[in-house]
Short mmCIF file of C-alpha atoms and ligand atoms in Angstrom, two decimals:
data_model
loop_
_atom_site.label_atom_id
_atom_site.label_comp_id
_atom_site.label_asym_id
_atom_site.label_seq_id
_atom_site.Cartn_x
_atom_site.Cartn_y
_atom_site.Cartn_z
CA MET A 130 17.06 67.90 7.31
CA TYR A 131 19.20 67.16 4.29
CA HIS A 132 16.05 66.99 2.15
CA PHE A 133 14.88 70.28 3.45
CA VAL A 134 18.16 72.04 2.64
CA SER A 135 18.29 70.58 -0.86
CA LEU A 136 14.69 71.64 -1.45
CA LEU A 137 15.52 75.14 -0.25
CA LEU A 138 18.56 75.32 -2.53
CA GLU A 139 16.45 74.13 -5.40
CA LEU A 140 13.86 76.83 -4.74
CA ILE A 141 16.56 79.50 -4.62
CA TRP A 142 18.05 78.20 -7.85
CA ILE A 143 14.65 78.21 -9.60
CA SER A 144 13.88 81.74 -8.51
CA PHE A 145 17.39 82.80 -9.62
CA ILE A 146 16.84 81.34 -13.10
CA SER A 147 13.41 82.89 -13.53
CA SER A 148 14.50 86.32 -12.31
CA SER A 149 17.57 86.38 -14.56
CA SER A 150 15.58 85.33 -17.60
CA ALA A 151 12.95 87.96 -16.80
CA GLY A 152 15.71 90.56 -16.68
CA GLU A 153 16.91 89.61 -20.11
CA GLU A 154 13.64 90.22 -21.85
CA SER A 155 10.20 90.31 -20.30
CA LEU A 156 8.07 89.19 -23.17
CA GLU A 157 4.45 89.27 -22.11
CA LYS A 158 2.86 86.21 -23.65
CA HIS A 159 -0.59 87.24 -22.49
CA PRO A 160 -1.45 90.67 -23.78
CA THR A 161 -3.49 93.10 -21.79
CA ASN A 162 -6.94 93.73 -23.27
CA ILE A 163 -8.32 97.25 -23.27
CA THR A 164 -11.72 98.22 -24.65
CA VAL A 165 -12.83 101.82 -25.21
CA GLU A 166 -15.57 103.70 -27.02
CA PRO A 167 -14.86 105.82 -30.10
CA GLY A 168 -13.96 109.41 -29.30
CA GLN A 169 -12.40 108.59 -25.97
CA ASN A 170 -8.78 109.05 -24.94
CA VAL A 171 -6.96 105.96 -23.79
CA THR A 172 -3.69 105.26 -22.00
CA LEU A 173 -1.87 102.09 -22.99
CA PRO A 174 0.24 101.24 -19.94
CA CYS A 175 3.91 100.32 -20.27
CA ARG A 176 6.67 100.53 -17.64
CA THR A 177 10.28 99.58 -17.53
CA PRO A 178 11.16 96.85 -15.00
CA ASP A 179 13.80 99.04 -13.32
CA SER A 180 14.85 102.68 -13.10
CA LYS A 181 17.74 102.56 -15.56
CA PRO A 182 17.68 105.43 -18.04
CA VAL A 183 15.51 105.00 -21.10
CA ILE A 184 17.34 105.27 -24.40
CA ALA A 185 14.46 104.67 -26.78
CA VAL A 186 10.76 103.86 -26.78
CA GLU A 187 9.15 102.27 -29.79
CA TRP A 188 5.36 101.98 -29.88
CA SER A 189 4.13 100.11 -32.91
CA ARG A 190 1.08 98.19 -34.04
CA THR A 191 1.62 94.71 -35.37
CA ASP A 192 -0.29 95.34 -38.59
CA LEU A 193 1.35 98.65 -39.58
CA GLY A 194 4.62 97.44 -41.08
CA SER A 195 7.70 99.62 -40.59
CA GLU A 196 5.90 102.75 -39.46
CA TYR A 197 5.59 103.56 -35.80
CA VAL A 198 2.74 104.67 -33.67
CA LEU A 199 5.29 106.71 -31.77
CA LEU A 200 9.07 106.70 -31.68
CA TYR A 201 11.05 108.42 -28.94
CA ARG A 202 14.82 108.41 -28.91
CA ASN A 203 17.69 110.69 -27.90
CA ASP A 204 15.28 112.65 -25.70
CA GLN A 205 12.95 113.57 -28.52
CA PHE A 206 10.10 112.37 -30.67
CA ASP A 207 10.96 111.11 -34.15
CA LEU A 208 7.96 112.10 -36.27
CA GLU A 209 9.45 111.08 -39.62
CA ASN A 210 8.62 107.41 -39.28
CA GLN A 211 5.24 107.88 -37.69
CA HIS A 212 2.18 106.34 -39.32
CA PRO A 213 0.00 109.22 -40.53
CA SER A 214 -3.13 108.07 -38.69
CA PHE A 215 -1.42 108.83 -35.37
CA LYS A 216 -0.24 112.36 -36.19
CA ASN A 217 -1.04 114.72 -33.29
CA ARG A 218 -2.99 112.01 -31.51
CA VAL A 219 -0.33 110.24 -29.46
CA ASP A 220 1.89 111.34 -26.62
CA LEU A 221 4.14 110.16 -23.81
CA GLU A 222 4.31 111.98 -20.49
CA GLU A 223 7.85 113.31 -20.93
CA GLU A 224 8.45 113.89 -17.23
CA GLN A 225 7.38 110.31 -16.50
CA ILE A 226 9.85 108.70 -18.90
CA LYS A 227 12.73 109.17 -16.46
CA ALA A 228 10.70 107.32 -13.85
CA GLY A 229 10.29 104.41 -16.27
CA ASP A 230 6.71 105.13 -17.27
CA VAL A 231 6.45 105.10 -21.06
CA SER A 232 2.66 104.64 -21.28
CA LEU A 233 1.16 105.81 -24.55
CA VAL A 234 -1.66 108.34 -24.53
CA LEU A 235 -3.87 107.94 -27.59
CA LYS A 236 -6.51 110.60 -28.12
CA ASN A 237 -9.84 110.54 -29.88
CA VAL A 238 -9.86 106.82 -30.52
CA SER A 239 -11.64 105.43 -33.60
CA THR A 240 -12.48 101.91 -34.70
CA ASP A 241 -9.47 102.09 -37.06
CA ASP A 242 -7.23 102.07 -33.99
CA ARG A 243 -8.13 98.49 -33.15
CA GLY A 244 -5.20 96.13 -33.05
CA THR A 245 -2.29 94.79 -31.07
CA TYR A 246 0.09 97.44 -29.84
CA GLU A 247 3.67 96.69 -28.97
CA CYS A 248 5.73 98.66 -26.49
CA LEU A 249 9.45 98.22 -26.81
CA VAL A 250 11.80 100.03 -24.43
CA ILE A 251 15.57 100.10 -24.76
CA GLN A 252 17.54 100.98 -21.66
CA THR A 253 21.18 101.77 -20.98
CA GLU A 254 22.85 98.49 -21.95
CA THR A 255 23.09 98.06 -25.66
CA ASN A 256 22.66 94.29 -25.61
CA SER A 257 19.30 92.56 -25.40
CA ARG A 258 19.37 92.63 -21.60
CA GLY A 259 17.92 96.13 -21.52
CA LYS A 260 14.98 95.42 -23.76
CA THR A 261 11.35 95.22 -22.62
CA VAL A 262 8.54 94.17 -24.87
CA LEU A 263 4.88 94.28 -23.96
CA TYR A 264 1.69 93.75 -25.97
CA ILE A 265 -1.71 95.36 -25.57
CA ASN A 266 -4.88 94.46 -27.49
CA LEU A 267 -6.94 97.54 -28.07
CA ASP A 268 -10.59 97.10 -29.01
CA VAL A 269 -12.76 100.06 -29.91
CA VAL A 270 -16.46 99.36 -29.61
CA PRO A 271 -19.33 101.84 -29.98
CA PRO A 272 -21.80 101.79 -27.10
CA PRO A 273 -24.86 99.70 -27.90
CA ASP A 274 -27.66 101.50 -29.70
CA GLN A 275 -31.00 101.70 -27.89
CA ARG A 276 -34.39 102.00 -29.45
CA ASN A 277 -38.08 101.51 -28.75
CA MET A 278 -40.53 99.65 -30.97
CA THR A 279 -44.22 98.96 -30.86
CA ALA A 280 -45.88 95.95 -32.42
CA GLU A 281 -49.53 95.09 -32.81
CA LEU A 282 -50.88 91.94 -31.25
CA GLY A 283 -50.99 89.05 -33.72
CA GLN A 284 -48.69 90.70 -36.23
CA ASN A 285 -45.24 89.61 -37.35
CA VAL A 286 -42.55 92.06 -36.27
CA THR A 287 -38.91 92.44 -37.36
CA LEU A 288 -36.38 93.74 -34.86
CA PRO A 289 -33.62 95.24 -36.99
CA CYS A 290 -29.99 94.60 -36.14
CA ARG A 291 -26.85 94.88 -38.20
CA ALA A 292 -23.30 93.71 -37.41
CA LEU A 293 -20.81 96.57 -37.00
CA ASP A 294 -18.03 95.12 -39.15
CA ILE A 295 -17.88 93.70 -42.62
CA LYS A 296 -16.49 90.43 -41.42
CA PRO A 297 -17.83 86.89 -41.27
CA ILE A 298 -20.34 86.36 -38.52
CA ILE A 299 -19.65 83.46 -36.17
CA VAL A 300 -22.39 83.83 -33.59
CA VAL A 301 -25.67 85.71 -33.50
CA GLU A 302 -27.39 85.77 -30.14
CA TRP A 303 -30.74 87.39 -29.39
CA ASP A 304 -31.64 87.55 -25.71
CA ARG A 305 -34.39 89.14 -23.73
CA THR A 306 -33.06 90.70 -20.56
CA ASP A 307 -35.69 89.01 -18.33
CA LEU A 308 -35.26 85.45 -19.65
CA GLY A 309 -32.10 84.39 -17.82
CA VAL A 310 -29.88 81.87 -19.57
CA GLU A 311 -32.34 80.93 -22.33
CA TYR A 312 -32.14 82.55 -25.70
CA VAL A 313 -34.69 84.05 -28.00
CA ILE A 314 -32.59 82.64 -30.80
CA LEU A 315 -29.02 81.40 -31.11
CA PHE A 316 -27.25 80.97 -34.42
CA ARG A 317 -23.72 79.62 -34.53
CA ASN A 318 -21.51 77.63 -36.85
CA ASP A 319 -24.01 78.27 -39.63
CA GLN A 320 -26.94 76.71 -37.84
CA PHE A 321 -29.59 77.38 -35.24
CA ASP A 322 -29.00 76.01 -31.78
CA LEU A 323 -32.48 75.21 -30.51
CA LYS A 324 -31.43 73.45 -27.30
CA ASN A 325 -31.29 76.56 -25.18
CA GLN A 326 -34.19 78.40 -26.73
CA HIS A 327 -36.87 79.77 -24.42
CA PRO A 328 -40.03 77.68 -25.07
CA SER A 329 -42.21 80.72 -25.72
CA PHE A 330 -40.26 81.39 -28.93
CA LYS A 331 -40.33 77.86 -30.37
CA ASN A 332 -41.21 78.03 -34.08
CA ARG A 333 -42.03 81.73 -33.79
CA VAL A 334 -38.67 83.40 -34.40
CA ASP A 335 -36.33 83.49 -37.36
CA LEU A 336 -33.34 85.21 -38.90
CA GLN A 337 -33.03 85.87 -42.63
CA GLU A 338 -30.47 83.15 -43.18
CA GLY A 339 -29.47 84.37 -46.62
CA GLN A 340 -28.70 87.84 -45.26
CA ILE A 341 -26.61 86.93 -42.26
CA LYS A 342 -23.48 86.85 -44.37
CA ASP A 343 -24.18 90.48 -45.36
CA GLY A 344 -24.30 91.45 -41.70
CA ASP A 345 -28.08 91.62 -41.41
CA VAL A 346 -29.04 89.70 -38.27
CA SER A 347 -32.55 91.13 -37.83
CA LEU A 348 -34.95 89.00 -35.81
CA THR A 349 -38.47 88.20 -36.98
CA VAL A 350 -41.07 87.34 -34.34
CA LYS A 351 -44.31 85.90 -35.66
CA ASN A 352 -47.76 86.29 -34.20
CA VAL A 353 -46.74 88.69 -31.44
CA VAL A 354 -48.36 88.23 -28.02
CA THR A 355 -48.33 90.53 -24.99
CA ASP A 356 -45.81 88.27 -23.26
CA ASP A 357 -43.31 89.24 -25.95
CA ARG A 358 -42.95 92.61 -24.29
CA GLY A 359 -39.45 93.29 -22.99
CA THR A 360 -35.97 94.47 -23.84
CA TYR A 361 -34.26 92.48 -26.56
CA GLU A 362 -30.49 92.38 -26.89
CA CYS A 363 -28.75 91.67 -30.20
CA ARG A 364 -25.20 90.30 -29.79
CA VAL A 365 -22.82 89.38 -32.52
CA SER A 366 -19.43 87.75 -32.55
CA GLN A 367 -17.24 88.16 -35.63
CA SER A 368 -13.93 86.64 -36.52
CA GLU A 369 -10.71 88.60 -36.11
CA THR A 370 -12.20 90.83 -33.46
CA THR A 371 -11.87 89.46 -29.95
CA SER A 372 -13.81 86.31 -29.20
CA ARG A 373 -16.06 88.37 -26.96
CA ARG A 374 -19.65 88.79 -28.06
CA GLN A 375 -20.42 92.36 -28.75
CA THR A 376 -23.79 93.89 -27.93
CA VAL A 377 -24.94 95.83 -30.97
CA LEU A 378 -28.25 97.11 -29.69
CA TYR A 379 -31.10 96.91 -27.23
CA ILE A 380 -34.69 97.13 -28.45
CA LYS A 381 -37.52 97.74 -26.03
CA LEU A 382 -40.59 96.11 -27.54
CA ASP A 383 -44.10 97.07 -26.58
CA VAL A 384 -47.17 95.14 -27.77
CA VAL A 385 -50.47 96.94 -28.25
CA PRO A 386 -53.91 95.80 -29.44
CA PRO A 387 -54.62 96.55 -33.11
CA PRO A 388 -56.43 99.89 -33.62
CA GLY A 389 -60.24 99.78 -33.80
CA GLU A 390 -60.49 96.39 -32.16
CA PRO A 391 -63.46 96.23 -29.73
CA VAL A 392 -61.91 96.08 -26.30
CA ASP A 393 -64.09 93.31 -24.77
CA LYS A 394 -63.59 90.94 -27.72
CA ASN A 395 -59.87 91.03 -27.19
CA LYS A 396 -58.76 88.65 -24.50
CA ASP A 397 -55.27 90.10 -24.31
CA GLY A 398 -56.68 93.55 -23.59
CA SER A 399 -57.87 92.32 -20.20
CA GLY A 400 -56.20 95.27 -18.50
CA GLN A 401 -58.44 97.72 -20.30
CA LEU A 402 -61.48 95.55 -19.79
CA SER A 403 -60.97 95.51 -16.02
CA VAL A 404 -60.73 99.31 -15.99
CA VAL A 405 -64.15 99.50 -17.68
CA LEU A 406 -65.56 97.02 -15.17
CA LEU A 407 -64.10 98.99 -12.26
CA VAL A 408 -65.69 102.22 -13.49
CA ALA A 409 -69.07 100.45 -13.86
CA VAL A 410 -68.83 99.01 -10.34
CA ILE A 411 -67.92 102.41 -8.84
CA MET A 412 -70.80 104.08 -10.67
CA GLY A 413 -73.15 101.31 -9.51
CA ILE A 414 -72.08 101.81 -5.90
CA ALA A 415 -72.45 105.57 -6.17
CA ILE A 416 -75.96 105.20 -7.54
CA ALA A 417 -76.82 102.61 -4.90
CA VAL A 418 -75.69 104.96 -2.13
CA GLY A 419 -77.64 107.81 -3.66
CA VAL A 420 -80.79 105.73 -4.00
CA PHE A 421 -80.36 104.35 -0.49
CA VAL A 422 -80.01 107.87 0.98
CA MET A 423 -83.11 109.04 -0.88
CA TYR A 424 -85.10 106.02 0.28
CA ARG A 425 -84.06 106.55 3.86
CA LYS A 426 -85.22 110.18 3.70
CA LYS A 427 -88.59 109.16 2.29
CA LEU A 428 -89.03 106.16 4.57
CA LYS A 429 -88.32 108.19 7.62
CA PHE A 430 -91.63 109.97 6.98
CA PHE A 431 -93.76 106.90 6.37
CA ARG A 432 -92.24 103.74 7.84
CA PRO A 433 -89.92 102.46 10.54
CA PRO A 434 -86.27 102.16 9.29
CA GLU A 435 -85.73 98.34 9.55
CA GLU A 436 -87.11 97.37 6.11
CA PRO A 437 -84.92 98.99 3.38
CA ALA A 438 -82.19 96.29 3.40
CA GLU A 439 -83.77 94.32 0.53
CA PRO A 440 -84.34 96.98 -2.18
CA GLU A 441 -80.96 98.52 -1.44
CA VAL A 442 -79.16 95.49 -2.90
CA SER A 443 -81.29 94.78 -5.96
CA ILE A 444 -81.59 98.33 -7.21
CA PRO A 445 -77.87 99.12 -7.74
CA LEU A 446 -77.36 96.07 -9.98
CA ASP A 447 -80.25 97.19 -12.21
CA SER A 448 -78.96 100.72 -12.46
CA SER A 449 -75.35 99.70 -13.23
CA ALA A 450 -76.58 97.44 -16.03
CA LYS A 451 -78.06 100.46 -17.78
CA PHE A 452 -74.67 102.13 -18.17
C1 NAG B 143 -9.00 113.93 -24.71
O1 NAG B 143 -7.86 114.75 -24.49
C2 NAG B 143 -8.01 116.06 -25.05
C3 NAG B 143 -6.70 116.79 -24.90
O2 NAG B 143 -5.88 116.24 -23.92
C4 NAG B 143 -9.13 116.78 -24.30
O3 NAG B 143 -9.29 118.06 -24.84
C5 NAG B 143 -10.42 115.98 -24.51
O4 NAG B 143 -11.45 116.58 -23.76
C6 NAG B 143 -10.23 114.53 -24.04
N1 NAG B 143 -11.41 113.80 -24.45
C7 NAG B 143 -12.06 113.00 -23.61
C8 NAG B 143 -13.26 112.29 -24.16
O5 NAG B 143 -11.73 112.86 -22.44
C1 NAG B 144 -12.04 112.70 -33.60
O1 NAG B 144 -11.90 111.88 -34.73
C2 NAG B 144 -12.96 111.96 -35.67
C3 NAG B 144 -12.69 110.96 -36.77
O2 NAG B 144 -12.33 109.73 -36.25
C4 NAG B 144 -13.07 113.37 -36.20
O3 NAG B 144 -14.17 113.46 -37.07
C5 NAG B 144 -13.27 114.34 -35.02
O4 NAG B 144 -13.26 115.66 -35.49
C6 NAG B 144 -12.14 114.17 -34.02
N1 NAG B 144 -12.41 114.97 -32.85
C7 NAG B 144 -11.48 115.73 -32.30
C8 NAG B 144 -11.90 116.48 -31.09
O5 NAG B 144 -10.35 115.86 -32.76
C1 NAG B 145 -37.64 104.60 -25.06
O1 NAG B 145 -38.70 104.70 -24.09
C2 NAG B 145 -38.28 105.09 -22.81
C3 NAG B 145 -39.48 105.11 -21.91
O2 NAG B 145 -40.14 103.89 -21.99
C4 NAG B 145 -37.62 106.47 -22.88
O3 NAG B 145 -37.13 106.83 -21.59
C5 NAG B 145 -36.45 106.42 -23.85
O4 NAG B 145 -35.92 107.72 -23.99
C6 NAG B 145 -36.93 105.94 -25.20
N1 NAG B 145 -35.73 105.75 -26.04
C7 NAG B 145 -35.71 106.11 -27.30
C8 NAG B 145 -34.44 105.89 -28.02
O5 NAG B 145 -36.68 106.62 -27.86
C1 NAG B 146 -46.71 86.08 -40.40
O1 NAG B 146 -45.85 85.22 -41.10
C2 NAG B 146 -46.43 83.95 -41.42
C3 NAG B 146 -45.38 83.08 -42.06
O2 NAG B 146 -44.15 83.70 -42.17
C4 NAG B 146 -47.58 84.18 -42.38
O3 NAG B 146 -48.18 82.94 -42.72
C5 NAG B 146 -48.58 85.10 -41.72
O4 NAG B 146 -49.61 85.39 -42.64
C6 NAG B 146 -47.94 86.39 -41.25
N1 NAG B 146 -48.88 87.11 -40.45
C7 NAG B 146 -49.17 88.40 -40.67
C8 NAG B 146 -50.22 89.00 -39.80
O5 NAG B 146 -48.61 89.07 -41.56
C1 NAG B 147 -7.39 88.92 -23.70
O1 NAG B 147 -8.37 88.38 -24.58
C2 NAG B 147 -8.00 87.09 -25.06
C3 NAG B 147 -9.06 86.66 -26.05
O2 NAG B 147 -9.32 87.65 -26.96
C4 NAG B 147 -7.92 86.11 -23.92
O3 NAG B 147 -7.55 84.85 -24.40
C5 NAG B 147 -6.92 86.60 -22.91
O4 NAG B 147 -6.94 85.77 -21.79
C6 NAG B 147 -7.26 88.02 -22.47
N1 NAG B 147 -6.19 88.50 -21.63
C7 NAG B 147 -6.41 89.00 -20.41
C8 NAG B 147 -5.22 89.45 -19.65
O5 NAG B 147 -7.54 89.10 -19.97
#
């Protein structure tokens, strides 16, 4: 019993400590991550921990120096110290501020808006107890590009892909959407990782190693076969941006026989070959039926009808061979 009471007291004490320290300053060690596409509007959420009146709101970005994204104090916006790139693009919901909601609305986002935003709210008490700080990582990523390509059987084809930023490239990953966990090619830490490569691409794929540092991560596939058909995904991870791998584009690759190639010589054109065969068979059957009907009509006049089974089979094969 004594142990239980002391444990209970300890729990109360711990929760008292943590709640009082949270009241002093709630510094969010783990920032929220938000990702949007260029041109969109985004709301960066920030709330005060209680309903005490808000004296000032300072929204800043950690890389901007002394200029603010938005500064609100004494019930009005202070535009003098605003960084020019945010002019007329940021807002707070003024009616919501009283309720403790000081979320920032940022309109028409561009890739230049990437960074770590800081929300600092000062409430009634002048000492540090009324201060709230919160961080938000904003990433602005264009939607992946999509394109279609056609390659000729047996040729070498290059699937073009370029990193979006002029920053060192850490990982290049080419996948095909139907391959599961195996890669078409994986390049990281300045070398190819062949362990997880799909066997059908062994010794057939390459990146221009000298050009990776310039952001060119185009994939070359040698001696294309019909099984190379599919949707390829180019993903790149660059330093300074989030560690997430970013999909740059999808390429849907089709493989066709070279022009002018005789269809039946081409073993990968088996689909077309079977169509030709099917047509020949149907024509053969049609002719056989026609011949059979004609024979029956003639035979009815001269002979009893039990004999025609034999010629009926051999004739259609002869006639189909002529076409
Ligand atoms: C962004 O907000 C502006 C003004 O509030 C509006 O006109 C525009 O349509 C919004 N854009 C998007 C992509 O929602
Ligand atoms: C959005 O920003 C881009 C530049 O980042 C600009 O070209 C475009 O006109 C802006 N659109 C609107 C609706 O303000
Ligand atoms: C690619 O081809 C598909 C049909 O296979 C088509 O729906 C799509 O619009 C094409 N995309 C481009 C970018 O041409
Ligand atoms: C494809 O590339 C290989 C080596 O890179 C070369 O030997 C071969 O001739 C090329 N094939 C074609 C059809 O260009
Ligand atoms: C935000 O992204 C970073 C890596 O960029 C990650 O370490 C962190 O856990 C993420 N935070 C949340 C809340 O998902």
